[in-house]
Short mmCIF file of C-alpha atoms in Angstrom, two decimals:
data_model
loop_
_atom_site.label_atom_id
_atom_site.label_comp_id
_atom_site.label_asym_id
_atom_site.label_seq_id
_atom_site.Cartn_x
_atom_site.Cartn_y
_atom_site.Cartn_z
CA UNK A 114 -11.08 -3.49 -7.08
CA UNK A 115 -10.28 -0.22 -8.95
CA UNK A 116 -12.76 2.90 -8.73
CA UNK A 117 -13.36 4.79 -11.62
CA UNK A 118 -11.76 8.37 -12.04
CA UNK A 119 -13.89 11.19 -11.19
CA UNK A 120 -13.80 14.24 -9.76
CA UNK A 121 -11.62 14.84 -7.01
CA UNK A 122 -12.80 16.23 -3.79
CA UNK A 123 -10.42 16.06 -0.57
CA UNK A 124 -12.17 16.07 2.57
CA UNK A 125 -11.29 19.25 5.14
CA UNK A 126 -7.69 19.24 6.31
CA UNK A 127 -4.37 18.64 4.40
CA UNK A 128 -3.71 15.26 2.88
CA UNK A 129 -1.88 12.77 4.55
CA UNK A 130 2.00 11.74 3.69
CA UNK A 131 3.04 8.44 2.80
CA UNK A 132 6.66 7.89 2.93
CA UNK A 133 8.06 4.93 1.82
CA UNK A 134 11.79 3.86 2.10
CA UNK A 135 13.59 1.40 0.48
CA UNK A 136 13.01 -0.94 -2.66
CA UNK A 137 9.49 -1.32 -3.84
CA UNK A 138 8.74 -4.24 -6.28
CA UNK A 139 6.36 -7.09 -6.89
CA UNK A 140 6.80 -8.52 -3.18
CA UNK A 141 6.26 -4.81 -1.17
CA UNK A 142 3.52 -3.24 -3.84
CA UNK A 143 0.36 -5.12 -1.97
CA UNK A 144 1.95 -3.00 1.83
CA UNK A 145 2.27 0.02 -0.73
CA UNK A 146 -1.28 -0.30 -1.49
CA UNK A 147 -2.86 -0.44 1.65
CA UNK A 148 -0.90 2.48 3.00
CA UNK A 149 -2.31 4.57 -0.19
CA UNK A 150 -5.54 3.10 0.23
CA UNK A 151 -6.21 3.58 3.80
CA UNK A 152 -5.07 7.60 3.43
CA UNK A 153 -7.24 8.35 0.32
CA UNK A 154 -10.03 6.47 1.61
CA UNK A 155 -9.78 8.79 4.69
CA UNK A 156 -9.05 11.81 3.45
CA UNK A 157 -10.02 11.29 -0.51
CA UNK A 158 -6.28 12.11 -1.83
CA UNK A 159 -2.04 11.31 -0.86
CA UNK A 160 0.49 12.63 -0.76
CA UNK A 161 3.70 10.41 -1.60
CA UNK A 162 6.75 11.18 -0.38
CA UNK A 163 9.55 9.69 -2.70
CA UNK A 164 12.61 10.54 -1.61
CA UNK A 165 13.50 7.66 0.10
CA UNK A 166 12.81 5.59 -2.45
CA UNK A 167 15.53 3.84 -3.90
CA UNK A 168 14.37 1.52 -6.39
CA UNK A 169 10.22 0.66 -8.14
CA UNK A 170 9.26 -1.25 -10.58
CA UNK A 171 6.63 -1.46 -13.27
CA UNK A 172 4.13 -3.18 -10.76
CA UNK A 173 4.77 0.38 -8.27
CA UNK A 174 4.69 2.20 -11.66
CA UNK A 175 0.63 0.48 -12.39
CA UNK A 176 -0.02 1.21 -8.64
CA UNK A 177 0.95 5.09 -9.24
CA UNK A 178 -1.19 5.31 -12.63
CA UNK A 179 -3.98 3.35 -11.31
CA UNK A 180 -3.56 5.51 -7.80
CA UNK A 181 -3.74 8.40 -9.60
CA UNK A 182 -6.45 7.78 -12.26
CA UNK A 183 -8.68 7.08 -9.57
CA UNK A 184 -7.78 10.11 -7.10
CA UNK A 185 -5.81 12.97 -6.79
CA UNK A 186 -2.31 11.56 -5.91
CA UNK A 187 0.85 14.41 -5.55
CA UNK A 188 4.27 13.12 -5.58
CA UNK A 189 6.58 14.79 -3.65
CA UNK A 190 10.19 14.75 -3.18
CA UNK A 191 10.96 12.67 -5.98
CA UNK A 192 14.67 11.75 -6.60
CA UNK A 193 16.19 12.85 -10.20
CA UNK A 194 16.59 9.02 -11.13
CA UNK A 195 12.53 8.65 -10.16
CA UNK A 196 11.79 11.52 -12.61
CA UNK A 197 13.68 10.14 -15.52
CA UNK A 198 12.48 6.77 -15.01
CA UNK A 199 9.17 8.48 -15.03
CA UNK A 200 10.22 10.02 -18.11
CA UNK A 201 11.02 7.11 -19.91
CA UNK A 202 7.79 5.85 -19.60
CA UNK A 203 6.33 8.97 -20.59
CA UNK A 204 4.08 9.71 -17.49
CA UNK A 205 5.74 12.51 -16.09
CA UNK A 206 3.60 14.79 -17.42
CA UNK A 207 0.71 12.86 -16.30
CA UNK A 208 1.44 12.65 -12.48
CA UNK A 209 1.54 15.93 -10.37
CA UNK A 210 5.12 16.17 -9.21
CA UNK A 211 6.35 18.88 -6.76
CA UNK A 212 9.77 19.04 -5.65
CA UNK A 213 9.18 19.56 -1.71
CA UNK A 214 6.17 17.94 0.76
CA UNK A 215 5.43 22.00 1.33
CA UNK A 216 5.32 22.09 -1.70
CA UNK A 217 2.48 19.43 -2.78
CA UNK A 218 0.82 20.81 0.90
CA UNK A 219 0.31 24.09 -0.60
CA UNK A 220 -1.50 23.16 -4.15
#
């Protein structure tokens, strides 16, 4: 079930870091998911930590869009091939990328 997008409003503390490694596709998305879910049910935003991320595709792409329509989501970390990928399907100026966890921390 998706929640509409409204405003965001993180609850007291700084957000929690997900930080996946590996290849994320069709068969690890629904792990993906709960991680995401779990923190921004808690704590009403994520941080993602991409760096060790090696490999997504378009179902981790939906999960990021719908992820971040929904709630403030901050990417951190990502690697050069994530932001051209990104790029290429024209949402990198959608997401909120930072290029350090420190740096997504301090927004």
């Amino acid at each position: 079930m998706t929640t509409p997008a409204g405003p965001w409003h993180p609850r007291a503390g700084l957000l929690p870091v997900i930080a996946p490694q590996g290849e994320f596709d069709y068969g690890t998305v629904p792990w993906l998911q709960e991680q995401i879910d779990a923190a921004v049910n808690e704590h009403g935003g994520v941080i993602l930590d991409a760096g060790g991320i090696t490999f997504i595709d378009s179902t981790v792409i939906t999960l990021i869009l719908m992820t971040n329509q929904r709630t403030h989501l901050r990417i951190a970390n990502p690697s050069p091939r994530l932001i051209n990928l990104f790029g290429v399907y024209g949402i990198d100026h959608v997401l909120h990328l930072y290029p350090t966890v420190n740096d997504a921390h301090a927004v």
